[in-house]
mmCIF file of C-alpha atoms in Angstrom:
data_model
loop_
_atom_site.group_PDB
_atom_site.id
_atom_site.type_symbol
_atom_site.label_atom_id
_atom_site.label_comp_id
_atom_site.label_asym_id
_atom_site.label_seq_id
_atom_site.Cartn_x
_atom_site.Cartn_y
_atom_site.Cartn_z
ATOM 1 C CA MET A 1217 33.610 84.453 156.150
ATOM 2 C CA THR A 1218 34.725 82.170 153.314
ATOM 3 C CA ILE A 1219 36.885 83.379 150.419
ATOM 4 C CA CYS A 1220 37.241 81.488 147.147
ATOM 5 C CA PHE A 1221 40.384 79.303 147.102
ATOM 6 C CA VAL A 1222 41.124 80.027 143.411
ATOM 7 C CA PHE A 1223 44.160 82.228 142.833
ATOM 8 C CA SER A 1224 43.204 85.890 142.162
ATOM 9 C CA CYS A 1225 39.495 85.333 142.893
ATOM 10 C CA ASN A 1226 38.141 87.518 145.712
ATOM 11 C CA HIS A 1227 34.570 86.262 145.895
ATOM 12 C CA GLN A 1228 33.305 85.872 149.435
ATOM 13 C CA GLY A 1229 30.562 83.630 150.773
ATOM 14 C CA LEU A 1230 28.852 86.411 152.715
ATOM 15 C CA GLN A 1231 28.063 88.496 149.638
ATOM 16 C CA ARG A 1232 25.649 85.896 148.221
ATOM 17 C CA THR A 1233 26.660 86.710 144.628
ATOM 18 C CA CYS A 1234 27.588 83.082 144.055
ATOM 19 C CA LYS A 1235 27.492 79.761 145.889
ATOM 20 C CA MET A 1236 30.553 78.349 147.638
ATOM 21 C CA PHE A 1237 31.334 74.664 147.029
ATOM 22 C CA ARG A 1238 33.391 72.402 149.316
ATOM 23 C CA PHE A 1239 36.290 70.385 147.952
ATOM 24 C CA PRO A 1240 35.301 66.787 147.136
ATOM 25 C CA ALA A 1241 35.860 63.981 149.640
ATOM 26 C CA ASN A 1242 37.643 61.906 146.988
ATOM 27 C CA PRO A 1243 41.393 62.668 147.517
ATOM 28 C CA MET A 1244 42.293 62.251 143.812
ATOM 29 C CA LEU A 1245 39.558 64.655 142.720
ATOM 30 C CA ALA A 1246 40.425 67.096 145.533
ATOM 31 C CA ARG A 1247 44.087 67.158 144.395
ATOM 32 C CA ARG A 1248 42.969 67.782 140.825
ATOM 33 C CA TRP A 1249 40.821 70.732 141.961
ATOM 34 C CA GLU A 1250 43.740 72.060 144.036
ATOM 35 C CA ARG A 1251 46.065 71.986 140.991
ATOM 36 C CA LEU A 1252 43.442 73.802 138.916
ATOM 37 C CA CYS A 1253 43.250 76.570 141.541
ATOM 38 C CA ARG A 1254 46.980 77.358 141.124
ATOM 39 C CA ARG A 1255 47.686 78.157 144.749
ATOM 40 C CA LYS A 1256 51.379 77.712 145.534
ATOM 41 C CA ASP A 1257 51.267 79.622 148.797
ATOM 42 C CA ARG A 1258 49.299 77.001 150.739
ATOM 43 C CA SER A 1259 47.554 73.650 150.437
ATOM 44 C CA VAL A 1260 43.858 72.939 150.717
ATOM 45 C CA ASN A 1261 42.176 72.708 154.103
ATOM 46 C CA ALA A 1262 39.154 70.539 153.260
ATOM 47 C CA ALA A 1263 37.274 71.679 156.360
ATOM 48 C CA SER A 1264 37.262 75.381 155.501
ATOM 49 C CA ASP A 1265 38.360 76.049 151.904
ATOM 50 C CA ARG A 1266 35.747 76.551 149.197
ATOM 51 C CA ILE A 1267 35.544 77.371 145.484
ATOM 52 C CA CYS A 1268 32.863 79.755 144.279
ATOM 53 C CA SER A 1269 30.301 78.695 141.669
ATOM 54 C CA CYS A 1270 31.687 81.260 139.202
ATOM 55 C CA HIS A 1271 34.422 78.735 138.333
ATOM 56 C CA PHE A 1272 31.977 75.964 137.443
ATOM 57 C CA LYS A 1273 30.166 75.685 134.130
ATOM 58 C CA ASP A 1274 26.529 76.724 134.662
ATOM 59 C CA GLY A 1275 27.342 77.106 138.399
ATOM 60 C CA ILE A 1276 26.881 73.350 138.967
ATOM 61 C CA LYS A 1277 29.373 71.537 141.232
ATOM 62 C CA ASP A 1278 29.183 68.262 139.265
ATOM 63 C CA ASN A 1279 30.663 70.012 136.199
ATOM 64 C CA GLY A 1280 33.945 70.594 138.072
ATOM 65 C CA PRO A 1281 35.945 73.828 138.178
ATOM 66 C CA THR A 1282 36.882 74.773 134.622
ATOM 67 C CA LEU A 1283 36.399 78.540 134.373
ATOM 68 C CA PHE A 1284 39.471 80.500 135.478
ATOM 69 C CA PRO A 1285 40.798 83.958 134.568
ATOM 70 C CA TRP A 1286 44.010 82.495 133.109
ATOM 71 C CA SER A 1287 42.211 79.969 130.888
ATOM 72 C CA SER A 1288 39.801 82.375 129.169
ATOM 73 C CA VAL A 1289 42.282 84.402 127.088
ATOM 74 C CA PHE A 1290 45.403 83.114 125.356
ATOM 75 C CA ASP A 1291 47.678 85.897 124.164
ATOM 76 C CA PHE A 1292 50.381 83.537 122.931
ATOM 77 C CA GLU A 1293 50.596 81.240 119.941
ATOM 78 C CA ASP A 1294 50.656 77.487 120.159
ATOM 79 C CA PRO A 1295 54.363 76.498 120.264
ATOM 80 C CA ASN A 1296 53.722 73.749 117.712
ATOM 81 C CA LYS A 1297 52.454 76.310 115.201
ATOM 82 C CA ILE A 1298 55.293 78.845 115.543
ATOM 83 C CA SER A 1299 57.302 79.118 112.367
ATOM 84 C CA ARG A 1300 61.048 78.957 112.918
ATOM 85 C CA ARG A 1301 61.819 80.151 109.394
ATOM 86 C CA THR A 1302 63.181 83.674 109.105
ATOM 87 C CA VAL A 1303 61.938 85.788 106.246
ATOM 88 C CA LYS A 1304 64.324 88.233 104.587
ATOM 89 C CA THR A 1305 63.020 91.740 104.632
ATOM 90 C CA GLU A 1306 63.295 94.041 101.640
ATOM 91 C CA THR A 1307 65.963 96.152 103.342
ATOM 92 C CA GLU A 1308 68.196 93.119 103.934
ATOM 93 C CA VAL A 1309 67.959 92.182 100.262
ATOM 94 C CA ASP A 1310 68.749 95.764 99.167
ATOM 95 C CA CYS A 1311 71.724 95.891 101.517
ATOM 96 C CA GLN A 1312 73.146 92.683 100.080
ATOM 97 C CA GLU A 1313 72.799 94.050 96.562
ATOM 98 C CA MET A 1314 74.576 97.297 97.506
ATOM 99 C CA CYS A 1315 77.611 95.695 99.198
ATOM 100 C CA VAL A 1316 80.891 96.398 97.439
ATOM 101 C CA THR A 1317 83.395 93.564 97.260
ATOM 102 C CA SER A 1318 87.064 93.699 96.356
ATOM 103 C CA SER A 1319 86.281 92.389 92.879
ATOM 104 C CA ASP A 1320 83.985 95.385 92.318
ATOM 105 C CA VAL A 1321 86.782 97.893 93.000
ATOM 106 C CA ASN A 1322 89.256 99.255 90.417
ATOM 107 C CA VAL A 1323 92.376 100.677 92.035
ATOM 108 C CA THR A 1324 94.756 103.007 90.207
ATOM 109 C CA SER A 1325 97.840 104.750 91.519
ATOM 110 C CA ASP A 1326 96.035 107.946 92.562
ATOM 111 C CA THR A 1327 92.411 107.154 93.120
ATOM 112 C CA PHE A 1328 90.201 104.637 94.783
ATOM 113 C CA VAL A 1329 86.976 104.273 92.777
ATOM 114 C CA PRO A 1330 84.380 101.641 93.744
ATOM 115 C CA GLN A 1331 82.074 100.420 91.002
ATOM 116 C CA LEU A 1332 78.602 100.842 92.463
ATOM 117 C CA PRO A 1333 75.587 98.980 91.091
ATOM 118 C CA PRO A 1334 72.782 101.043 89.539
ATOM 119 C CA HIS A 1335 70.144 102.315 91.934
ATOM 120 C CA SER A 1336 66.938 100.329 92.147
ATOM 121 C CA HIS A 1337 64.921 103.269 93.449
ATOM 122 C CA ASP A 1338 63.997 106.737 92.256
ATOM 123 C CA HIS A 1339 66.259 108.654 94.661
ATOM 124 C CA SER A 1340 69.747 108.321 96.066
ATOM 125 C CA TYR A 1341 71.595 109.899 98.939
ATOM 126 C CA GLN A 1342 74.880 108.378 97.858
ATOM 127 C CA LEU A 1343 77.612 110.315 96.123
ATOM 128 C CA THR A 1344 78.303 109.770 92.458
ATOM 129 C CA ILE A 1345 81.689 108.458 91.354
ATOM 130 C CA GLU A 1346 82.774 111.915 90.209
ATOM 131 C CA GLN A 1347 81.813 113.438 93.553
ATOM 132 C CA MET A 1348 83.707 110.726 95.398
ATOM 133 C CA ILE A 1349 86.840 111.296 93.269
ATOM 134 C CA GLU A 1350 86.674 115.050 93.894
ATOM 135 C CA GLU A 1351 86.188 114.530 97.633
ATOM 136 C CA HIS A 1352 89.101 112.085 97.669
ATOM 137 C CA LYS A 1353 91.389 114.650 96.005
ATOM 138 C CA ASN A 1354 90.322 117.357 98.473
ATOM 139 C CA LEU A 1355 90.966 115.075 101.422
ATOM 140 C CA ARG A 1356 94.435 114.192 100.098
ATOM 141 C CA LEU A 1357 95.229 117.926 99.836
ATOM 142 C CA GLN A 1358 94.026 118.473 103.406
ATOM 143 C CA VAL A 1359 96.197 115.616 104.658
ATOM 144 C CA LYS A 1360 99.247 117.058 102.884
ATOM 145 C CA GLU A 1361 98.597 120.540 104.314
ATOM 146 C CA LEU A 1362 98.127 119.224 107.846
ATOM 147 C CA THR A 1363 101.265 117.097 107.563
ATOM 148 C CA ARG A 1364 103.233 120.182 106.457
ATOM 149 C CA GLN A 1365 101.856 122.185 109.404
ATOM 150 C CA ILE A 1366 102.872 119.450 111.849
ATOM 151 C CA GLN A 1367 106.401 119.394 110.454
ATOM 152 C CA THR A 1368 106.805 123.187 110.686
ATOM 153 C CA MET A 1369 105.497 123.205 114.244
ATOM 154 C CA SER A 1370 107.909 120.494 115.298
ATOM 155 C CA LEU A 1371 110.841 122.466 113.813
ATOM 156 C CA LYS A 1372 109.998 125.642 115.754
ATOM 157 C CA ARG A 1373 111.775 126.098 119.016
ATOM 158 C CA ALA A 1374 109.649 125.964 122.140
ATOM 159 C CA PHE A 1375 108.883 129.318 123.778
ATOM 160 C CA THR A 1376 110.325 129.340 127.293
ATOM 161 C CA LEU A 1377 110.716 131.773 130.192
ATOM 162 C CA GLU A 1378 114.461 131.913 129.581
ATOM 163 C CA ASP A 1379 113.805 133.377 126.112
ATOM 164 C CA ILE A 1380 111.930 136.303 127.692
ATOM 165 C CA ILE A 1381 114.561 136.942 130.362
ATOM 166 C CA GLY A 1382 117.410 136.791 127.856
ATOM 167 C CA ASP A 1383 115.817 139.241 125.372
ATOM 168 C CA GLU A 1384 115.317 142.858 126.517
ATOM 169 C CA ARG A 1385 112.795 143.573 123.750
ATOM 170 C CA LYS A 1386 110.362 140.969 125.098
ATOM 171 C CA VAL A 1387 110.402 142.326 128.647
ATOM 172 C CA CYS A 1388 107.773 145.043 129.144
#
């Protein structure tokens, strides 16, 4: 039973679906055929190895093996034709326009108000300047309140077991 020498081809000589051709006697041509078969697991045994006629144009041995599964479909581009230039997308351009720099910001003693560029679209999820100022004031008030709470908690004396033992009212 002879199996085709080409990598990933399972055609067998006993099935009579195709002819099986011997490797050529010319060593240069035989090496060329062996390279085309892409077999790295073993080398050609000229006495027993064959290539089926499915790999030859029109099934004729003189045409040489040219038809292989890996040479019929190219899913990749030619490396010489690949463009190395990067194209800016619309979102990158919008992001660059919306960036706020230090020169765009007016700082006063109480508030931090960035000068935002006008919107280039029909909707916006950003806060307006007035909303940002109001939120800033509210956050400052929260910080002051939390700071006051921390100070009052640090001034309170820690509750210990000795306090309970020393005070008859706390003992049940």
